[in-house]
Structure formats: structure tokens, C-alpha cells
Amino acid sequence: MNWVFLMIAGLMEIFGVVCMKKFALSAQKIYLLGIIVFFVLSLGLLSLALREIPMGTAYAIWTGIGTAGGVLAGIFIYNESISFWKLFFVASIIVCSIGLKALH
């Protein structure tokens, strides 16, 4: 169950970043509430995952999910630039996160 908590924590991190971008573009207060809710959920779920998963592994995977998800959300939602190297490094983050999971 701890791995499920960690994956959901990573997803909440992505949703928080998307809300942050929406707030930056529109200044609507509802997105500020989304930022708070999603980041609190993300950190809370991360803390639950840390009960059984080593801190270094959990933190690396959590930030990897957030980083890769943030880049992909920027590409698909906000039409940010896409390049071979951007996709290569996002794929590297994902592969390394899977590797950390496999070693646990």
C-alpha cells in the first residue's frame, strides 16, 4: 500500500503544479486553493509512504513523478516546447524511478 501512497503523492504533486500554472495565468483564487489542497495531500501521502519505503528512494521517486509529470503537463496542456532531449531526459527520470523501485 505504501507504493500506492507514493504514486498518488506524485500525482497530487503534478496537480498542484498545474494549479500553480493556472493561478499564475489567471490569478483566480480557486487555483490557490487547489495548490494548497494538492500539495498538502502530496506531502501527507509521501509521509505515509515513508513508513516502509526508504527515504532516499521515496523522495527520488516522488520528485521524479512530479518533475516528469510537470514537464509532460506543460507539453500537453500548455503547448510548451518539445524536443528530443526534453523527452529523452523525462524518459531517463522515469527509467531511473523504475530502477529505484526494482532495487527496493
mmCIF file of N, CA and C in Angstrom:
data_model
loop_
_atom_site.group_PDB
_atom_site.id
_atom_site.type_symbol
_atom_site.label_atom_id
_atom_site.label_comp_id
_atom_site.label_asym_id
_atom_site.label_seq_id
_atom_site.Cartn_x
_atom_site.Cartn_y
_atom_site.Cartn_z
ATOM 1 N N MET A 1 0.824 -1.205 0.000
ATOM 2 C CA MET A 1 0.000 0.000 0.000
ATOM 3 C C MET A 1 0.867 1.267 0.000
ATOM 4 N N ASN A 2 2.067 1.153 0.567
ATOM 5 C CA ASN A 2 2.950 2.321 0.635
ATOM 6 C C ASN A 2 3.350 2.819 -0.747
ATOM 7 N N TRP A 3 3.518 1.897 -1.687
ATOM 8 C CA TRP A 3 3.856 2.299 -3.050
ATOM 9 C C TRP A 3 2.683 3.002 -3.712
ATOM 10 N N VAL A 4 1.481 2.585 -3.390
ATOM 11 C CA VAL A 4 0.287 3.268 -3.906
ATOM 12 C C VAL A 4 0.240 4.691 -3.354
ATOM 13 N N PHE A 5 0.510 4.835 -2.049
ATOM 14 C CA PHE A 5 0.555 6.175 -1.453
ATOM 15 C C PHE A 5 1.583 7.049 -2.166
ATOM 16 N N LEU A 6 2.736 6.466 -2.472
ATOM 17 C CA LEU A 6 3.795 7.225 -3.128
ATOM 18 C C LEU A 6 3.387 7.647 -4.542
ATOM 19 N N MET A 7 2.762 6.765 -5.287
ATOM 20 C CA MET A 7 2.335 7.102 -6.651
ATOM 21 C C MET A 7 1.258 8.195 -6.628
ATOM 22 N N ILE A 8 0.314 8.073 -5.715
ATOM 23 C CA ILE A 8 -0.741 9.085 -5.615
ATOM 24 C C ILE A 8 -0.159 10.413 -5.151
ATOM 25 N N ALA A 9 0.824 10.358 -4.247
ATOM 26 C CA ALA A 9 1.501 11.590 -3.802
ATOM 27 C C ALA A 9 2.148 12.292 -4.988
ATOM 28 N N GLY A 10 2.776 11.528 -5.872
ATOM 29 C CA GLY A 10 3.376 12.103 -7.069
ATOM 30 C C GLY A 10 2.339 12.740 -7.976
ATOM 31 N N LEU A 11 1.204 12.080 -8.125
ATOM 32 C CA LEU A 11 0.121 12.646 -8.942
ATOM 33 C C LEU A 11 -0.413 13.940 -8.337
ATOM 34 N N MET A 12 -0.550 13.978 -7.012
ATOM 35 C CA MET A 12 -1.012 15.201 -6.351
ATOM 36 C C MET A 12 -0.014 16.338 -6.577
ATOM 37 N N GLU A 13 1.267 15.998 -6.621
ATOM 38 C CA GLU A 13 2.304 16.989 -6.907
ATOM 39 C C GLU A 13 2.096 17.591 -8.300
ATOM 40 N N ILE A 14 1.796 16.743 -9.268
ATOM 41 C CA ILE A 14 1.545 17.219 -10.635
ATOM 42 C C ILE A 14 0.317 18.129 -10.660
ATOM 43 N N PHE A 15 -0.764 17.709 -10.013
ATOM 44 C CA PHE A 15 -1.976 18.536 -9.982
ATOM 45 C C PHE A 15 -1.698 19.882 -9.311
ATOM 46 N N GLY A 16 -0.875 19.874 -8.261
ATOM 47 C CA GLY A 16 -0.517 21.123 -7.591
ATOM 48 C C GLY A 16 0.237 22.070 -8.512
ATOM 49 N N VAL A 17 1.157 21.516 -9.300
ATOM 50 C CA VAL A 17 1.927 22.334 -10.235
ATOM 51 C C VAL A 17 1.024 22.887 -11.342
ATOM 52 N N VAL A 18 0.090 22.078 -11.826
ATOM 53 C CA VAL A 18 -0.854 22.556 -12.847
ATOM 54 C C VAL A 18 -1.699 23.691 -12.272
ATOM 55 N N CYS A 19 -2.151 23.550 -11.032
ATOM 56 C CA CYS A 19 -2.910 24.634 -10.392
ATOM 57 C C CYS A 19 -2.050 25.882 -10.240
ATOM 58 N N MET A 20 -0.755 25.680 -9.943
ATOM 59 C CA MET A 20 0.146 26.814 -9.807
ATOM 60 C C MET A 20 0.261 27.584 -11.134
ATOM 61 N N LYS A 21 0.373 26.851 -12.220
ATOM 62 C CA LYS A 21 0.448 27.486 -13.540
ATOM 63 C C LYS A 21 -0.859 28.214 -13.859
ATOM 64 N N LYS A 22 -1.995 27.554 -13.580
ATOM 65 C CA LYS A 22 -3.300 28.187 -13.833
ATOM 66 C C LYS A 22 -3.457 29.457 -12.997
ATOM 67 N N PHE A 23 -3.006 29.411 -11.748
ATOM 68 C CA PHE A 23 -3.075 30.596 -10.894
ATOM 69 C C PHE A 23 -2.190 31.710 -11.441
ATOM 70 N N ALA A 24 -0.999 31.349 -11.912
ATOM 71 C CA ALA A 24 -0.086 32.353 -12.476
ATOM 72 C C ALA A 24 -0.681 33.020 -13.708
ATOM 73 N N LEU A 25 -1.434 32.265 -14.491
ATOM 74 C CA LEU A 25 -2.019 32.806 -15.721
ATOM 75 C C LEU A 25 -3.307 33.585 -15.478
ATOM 76 N N SER A 26 -4.079 33.197 -14.457
ATOM 77 C CA SER A 26 -5.398 33.801 -14.295
ATOM 78 C C SER A 26 -5.604 34.562 -12.989
ATOM 79 N N ALA A 27 -4.816 34.262 -11.972
ATOM 80 C CA ALA A 27 -4.935 34.861 -10.630
ATOM 81 C C ALA A 27 -6.289 34.564 -9.977
ATOM 82 N N GLN A 28 -6.980 33.525 -10.435
ATOM 83 C CA GLN A 28 -8.238 33.142 -9.804
ATOM 84 C C GLN A 28 -7.936 32.404 -8.497
ATOM 85 N N LYS A 29 -8.604 32.803 -7.444
ATOM 86 C CA LYS A 29 -8.323 32.280 -6.109
ATOM 87 C C LYS A 29 -8.599 30.777 -5.974
ATOM 88 N N ILE A 30 -9.475 30.224 -6.793
ATOM 89 C CA ILE A 30 -9.775 28.792 -6.708
ATOM 90 C C ILE A 30 -8.520 27.961 -6.973
ATOM 91 N N TYR A 31 -7.646 28.463 -7.835
ATOM 92 C CA TYR A 31 -6.407 27.729 -8.128
ATOM 93 C C TYR A 31 -5.444 27.795 -6.952
ATOM 94 N N LEU A 32 -5.488 28.876 -6.192
ATOM 95 C CA LEU A 32 -4.680 28.972 -4.982
ATOM 96 C C LEU A 32 -5.120 27.910 -3.973
ATOM 97 N N LEU A 33 -6.424 27.722 -3.863
ATOM 98 C CA LEU A 33 -6.953 26.663 -3.001
ATOM 99 C C LEU A 33 -6.500 25.288 -3.504
ATOM 100 N N GLY A 34 -6.524 25.093 -4.818
ATOM 101 C CA GLY A 34 -6.056 23.833 -5.399
ATOM 102 C C GLY A 34 -4.597 23.570 -5.083
ATOM 103 N N ILE A 35 -3.768 24.614 -5.158
ATOM 104 C CA ILE A 35 -2.349 24.472 -4.834
ATOM 105 C C ILE A 35 -2.187 23.956 -3.408
ATOM 106 N N ILE A 36 -2.877 24.585 -2.488
ATOM 107 C CA ILE A 36 -2.771 24.213 -1.075
ATOM 108 C C ILE A 36 -3.249 22.784 -0.856
ATOM 109 N N VAL A 37 -4.421 22.455 -1.375
ATOM 110 C CA VAL A 37 -5.001 21.129 -1.166
ATOM 111 C C VAL A 37 -4.115 20.046 -1.773
ATOM 112 N N PHE A 38 -3.695 20.226 -3.011
ATOM 113 C CA PHE A 38 -2.913 19.180 -3.671
ATOM 114 C C PHE A 38 -1.540 19.004 -3.040
ATOM 115 N N PHE A 39 -0.886 20.096 -2.635
ATOM 116 C CA PHE A 39 0.433 19.944 -2.026
ATOM 117 C C PHE A 39 0.336 19.356 -0.614
ATOM 118 N N VAL A 40 -0.707 19.710 0.126
ATOM 119 C CA VAL A 40 -0.898 19.097 1.449
ATOM 120 C C VAL A 40 -1.155 17.597 1.301
ATOM 121 N N LEU A 41 -2.013 17.221 0.349
ATOM 122 C CA LEU A 41 -2.256 15.800 0.091
ATOM 123 C C LEU A 41 -0.975 15.093 -0.342
ATOM 124 N N SER A 42 -0.211 15.740 -1.203
ATOM 125 C CA SER A 42 1.025 15.148 -1.691
ATOM 126 C C SER A 42 1.994 14.866 -0.550
ATOM 127 N N LEU A 43 2.211 15.854 0.297
ATOM 128 C CA LEU A 43 3.142 15.672 1.411
ATOM 129 C C LEU A 43 2.610 14.677 2.441
ATOM 130 N N GLY A 44 1.301 14.699 2.672
ATOM 131 C CA GLY A 44 0.711 13.740 3.605
ATOM 132 C C GLY A 44 0.862 12.303 3.124
ATOM 133 N N LEU A 45 0.596 12.085 1.851
ATOM 134 C CA LEU A 45 0.748 10.735 1.288
ATOM 135 C C LEU A 45 2.208 10.316 1.230
ATOM 136 N N LEU A 46 3.094 11.262 0.948
ATOM 137 C CA LEU A 46 4.524 10.951 0.974
ATOM 138 C C LEU A 46 4.938 10.506 2.371
ATOM 139 N N SER A 47 4.440 11.182 3.392
ATOM 140 C CA SER A 47 4.799 10.799 4.761
ATOM 141 C C SER A 47 4.274 9.409 5.102
ATOM 142 N N LEU A 48 3.105 9.038 4.581
ATOM 143 C CA LEU A 48 2.606 7.674 4.790
ATOM 144 C C LEU A 48 3.490 6.653 4.089
ATOM 145 N N ALA A 49 3.931 6.977 2.895
ATOM 146 C CA ALA A 49 4.797 6.060 2.144
ATOM 147 C C ALA A 49 6.138 5.862 2.847
ATOM 148 N N LEU A 50 6.612 6.894 3.539
ATOM 149 C CA LEU A 50 7.910 6.813 4.213
ATOM 150 C C LEU A 50 7.915 5.851 5.399
ATOM 151 N N ARG A 51 6.767 5.363 5.796
ATOM 152 C CA ARG A 51 6.714 4.376 6.882
ATOM 153 C C ARG A 51 7.456 3.106 6.522
ATOM 154 N N GLU A 52 7.407 2.712 5.244
ATOM 155 C CA GLU A 52 8.018 1.451 4.818
ATOM 156 C C GLU A 52 9.081 1.605 3.733
ATOM 157 N N ILE A 53 9.011 2.674 2.964
ATOM 158 C CA ILE A 53 9.949 2.876 1.853
ATOM 159 C C ILE A 53 11.100 3.744 2.351
ATOM 160 N N PRO A 54 12.341 3.371 2.053
ATOM 161 C CA PRO A 54 13.473 4.206 2.478
ATOM 162 C C PRO A 54 13.336 5.640 1.969
ATOM 163 N N MET A 55 13.759 6.575 2.795
ATOM 164 C CA MET A 55 13.571 7.990 2.497
ATOM 165 C C MET A 55 14.180 8.393 1.156
ATOM 166 N N GLY A 56 15.413 8.000 0.887
ATOM 167 C CA GLY A 56 16.068 8.381 -0.364
ATOM 168 C C GLY A 56 15.325 7.873 -1.583
ATOM 169 N N THR A 57 14.879 6.631 -1.514
ATOM 170 C CA THR A 57 14.135 6.032 -2.625
ATOM 171 C C THR A 57 12.795 6.730 -2.819
ATOM 172 N N ALA A 58 12.056 6.900 -1.724
ATOM 173 C CA ALA A 58 10.731 7.519 -1.813
ATOM 174 C C ALA A 58 10.820 8.950 -2.326
ATOM 175 N N TYR A 59 11.768 9.711 -1.813
ATOM 176 C CA TYR A 59 11.882 11.109 -2.226
ATOM 177 C C TYR A 59 12.291 11.227 -3.688
ATOM 178 N N ALA A 60 13.220 10.380 -4.117
ATOM 179 C CA ALA A 60 13.655 10.414 -5.513
ATOM 180 C C ALA A 60 12.507 10.071 -6.459
ATOM 181 N N ILE A 61 11.734 9.062 -6.116
ATOM 182 C CA ILE A 61 10.605 8.675 -6.965
ATOM 183 C C ILE A 61 9.526 9.746 -6.954
ATOM 184 N N TRP A 62 9.232 10.292 -5.783
ATOM 185 C CA TRP A 62 8.218 11.339 -5.648
ATOM 186 C C TRP A 62 8.585 12.566 -6.481
ATOM 187 N N THR A 63 9.840 13.013 -6.366
ATOM 188 C CA THR A 63 10.249 14.172 -7.158
ATOM 189 C C THR A 63 10.328 13.827 -8.639
ATOM 190 N N GLY A 64 10.691 12.595 -8.957
ATOM 191 C CA GLY A 64 10.728 12.162 -10.355
ATOM 192 C C GLY A 64 9.351 12.185 -10.991
ATOM 193 N N ILE A 65 8.371 11.680 -10.263
ATOM 194 C CA ILE A 65 6.992 11.710 -10.768
ATOM 195 C C ILE A 65 6.552 13.159 -10.978
ATOM 196 N N GLY A 66 6.824 14.004 -9.993
ATOM 197 C CA GLY A 66 6.436 15.409 -10.102
ATOM 198 C C GLY A 66 7.137 16.120 -11.244
ATOM 199 N N THR A 67 8.435 15.858 -11.393
ATOM 200 C CA THR A 67 9.204 16.509 -12.452
ATOM 201 C C THR A 67 8.757 16.046 -13.833
ATOM 202 N N ALA A 68 8.721 14.736 -14.029
ATOM 203 C CA ALA A 68 8.308 14.193 -15.333
ATOM 204 C C ALA A 68 6.869 14.602 -15.646
ATOM 205 N N GLY A 69 5.999 14.503 -14.653
ATOM 206 C CA GLY A 69 4.606 14.877 -14.865
ATOM 207 C C GLY A 69 4.442 16.348 -15.161
ATOM 208 N N GLY A 70 5.231 17.194 -14.494
ATOM 209 C CA GLY A 70 5.173 18.627 -14.753
ATOM 210 C C GLY A 70 5.614 18.974 -16.172
ATOM 211 N N VAL A 71 6.669 18.330 -16.618
ATOM 212 C CA VAL A 71 7.139 18.563 -17.991
ATOM 213 C C VAL A 71 6.086 18.097 -18.995
ATOM 214 N N LEU A 72 5.549 16.903 -18.782
ATOM 215 C CA LEU A 72 4.543 16.374 -19.714
ATOM 216 C C LEU A 72 3.257 17.197 -19.689
ATOM 217 N N ALA A 73 2.851 17.654 -18.502
ATOM 218 C CA ALA A 73 1.667 18.525 -18.418
ATOM 219 C C ALA A 73 1.911 19.826 -19.169
ATOM 220 N N GLY A 74 3.113 20.380 -19.034
ATOM 221 C CA GLY A 74 3.446 21.597 -19.776
ATOM 222 C C GLY A 74 3.367 21.397 -21.275
ATOM 223 N N ILE A 75 3.838 20.250 -21.729
ATOM 224 C CA ILE A 75 3.807 19.957 -23.164
ATOM 225 C C ILE A 75 2.376 19.773 -23.656
ATOM 226 N N PHE A 76 1.607 18.948 -22.947
ATOM 227 C CA PHE A 76 0.280 18.580 -23.441
ATOM 228 C C PHE A 76 -0.820 19.587 -23.100
ATOM 229 N N ILE A 77 -0.700 20.280 -21.982
ATOM 230 C CA ILE A 77 -1.758 21.211 -21.577
ATOM 231 C C ILE A 77 -1.447 22.640 -22.041
ATOM 232 N N TYR A 78 -0.170 23.037 -21.938
ATOM 233 C CA TYR A 78 0.193 24.431 -22.206
ATOM 234 C C TYR A 78 1.016 24.611 -23.473
ATOM 235 N N ASN A 79 1.100 23.576 -24.279
ATOM 236 C CA ASN A 79 1.811 23.649 -25.562
ATOM 237 C C ASN A 79 3.236 24.185 -25.426
ATOM 238 N N GLU A 80 3.910 23.778 -24.346
ATOM 239 C CA GLU A 80 5.302 24.167 -24.185
ATOM 240 C C GLU A 80 6.155 23.422 -25.205
ATOM 241 N N SER A 81 7.347 23.928 -25.435
ATOM 242 C CA SER A 81 8.206 23.348 -26.468
ATOM 243 C C SER A 81 8.524 21.882 -26.166
ATOM 244 N N ILE A 82 8.706 21.143 -27.235
ATOM 245 C CA ILE A 82 9.032 19.727 -27.128
ATOM 246 C C ILE A 82 10.274 19.480 -27.979
ATOM 247 N N SER A 83 11.177 18.700 -27.430
ATOM 248 C CA SER A 83 12.387 18.383 -28.182
ATOM 249 C C SER A 83 12.816 16.957 -27.847
ATOM 250 N N PHE A 84 13.694 16.452 -28.665
ATOM 251 C CA PHE A 84 14.218 15.108 -28.411
ATOM 252 C C PHE A 84 14.848 15.041 -27.033
ATOM 253 N N TRP A 85 15.671 16.039 -26.682
ATOM 254 C CA TRP A 85 16.390 15.995 -25.413
ATOM 255 C C TRP A 85 15.453 16.119 -24.220
ATOM 256 N N LYS A 86 14.425 16.921 -24.343
ATOM 257 C CA LYS A 86 13.455 17.041 -23.250
ATOM 258 C C LYS A 86 12.791 15.690 -23.009
ATOM 259 N N LEU A 87 12.340 15.040 -24.071
ATOM 260 C CA LEU A 87 11.719 13.721 -23.934
ATOM 261 C C LEU A 87 12.721 12.663 -23.459
ATOM 262 N N PHE A 88 13.956 12.757 -23.929
ATOM 263 C CA PHE A 88 14.995 11.823 -23.506
ATOM 264 C C PHE A 88 15.219 11.906 -21.992
ATOM 265 N N PHE A 89 15.323 13.117 -21.475
ATOM 266 C CA PHE A 89 15.595 13.264 -20.053
ATOM 267 C C PHE A 89 14.376 12.933 -19.193
ATOM 268 N N VAL A 90 13.174 13.214 -19.678
ATOM 269 C CA VAL A 90 11.973 12.778 -18.958
ATOM 270 C C VAL A 90 11.921 11.251 -18.918
ATOM 271 N N ALA A 91 12.227 10.607 -20.038
ATOM 272 C CA ALA A 91 12.273 9.139 -20.068
ATOM 273 C C ALA A 91 13.343 8.616 -19.114
ATOM 274 N N SER A 92 14.470 9.317 -19.019
ATOM 275 C CA SER A 92 15.528 8.912 -18.093
ATOM 276 C C SER A 92 15.056 8.976 -16.645
ATOM 277 N N ILE A 93 14.314 10.023 -16.303
ATOM 278 C CA ILE A 93 13.766 10.147 -14.951
ATOM 279 C C ILE A 93 12.840 8.963 -14.654
ATOM 280 N N ILE A 94 11.987 8.637 -15.604
ATOM 281 C CA ILE A 94 11.038 7.536 -15.418
ATOM 282 C C ILE A 94 11.773 6.217 -15.273
ATOM 283 N N VAL A 95 12.759 5.963 -16.131
ATOM 284 C CA VAL A 95 13.524 4.717 -16.066
ATOM 285 C C VAL A 95 14.276 4.623 -14.733
ATOM 286 N N CYS A 96 14.867 5.717 -14.292
ATOM 287 C CA CYS A 96 15.585 5.693 -13.022
ATOM 288 C C CYS A 96 14.646 5.464 -11.845
ATOM 289 N N SER A 97 13.452 6.037 -11.887
ATOM 290 C CA SER A 97 12.468 5.807 -10.827
ATOM 291 C C SER A 97 12.055 4.343 -10.786
ATOM 292 N N ILE A 98 11.856 3.755 -11.955
ATOM 293 C CA ILE A 98 11.515 2.321 -12.021
ATOM 294 C C ILE A 98 12.684 1.498 -11.468
ATOM 295 N N GLY A 99 13.901 1.902 -11.791
ATOM 296 C CA GLY A 99 15.071 1.198 -11.278
ATOM 297 C C GLY A 99 15.150 1.255 -9.767
ATOM 298 N N LEU A 100 14.864 2.401 -9.175
ATOM 299 C CA LEU A 100 14.853 2.504 -7.719
ATOM 300 C C LEU A 100 13.791 1.611 -7.094
ATOM 301 N N LYS A 101 12.632 1.550 -7.735
ATOM 302 C CA LYS A 101 11.564 0.662 -7.245
ATOM 303 C C LYS A 101 12.014 -0.792 -7.327
ATOM 304 N N ALA A 102 12.668 -1.154 -8.431
ATOM 305 C CA ALA A 102 13.101 -2.536 -8.620
ATOM 306 C C ALA A 102 14.152 -2.933 -7.595
ATOM 307 N N LEU A 103 14.978 -1.993 -7.168
ATOM 308 C CA LEU A 103 16.018 -2.302 -6.193
ATOM 309 C C LEU A 103 15.482 -2.421 -4.769
ATOM 310 N N HIS A 104 14.308 -1.910 -4.530
ATOM 311 C CA HIS A 104 13.762 -1.947 -3.177
ATOM 312 C C HIS A 104 13.250 -3.305 -2.821
#
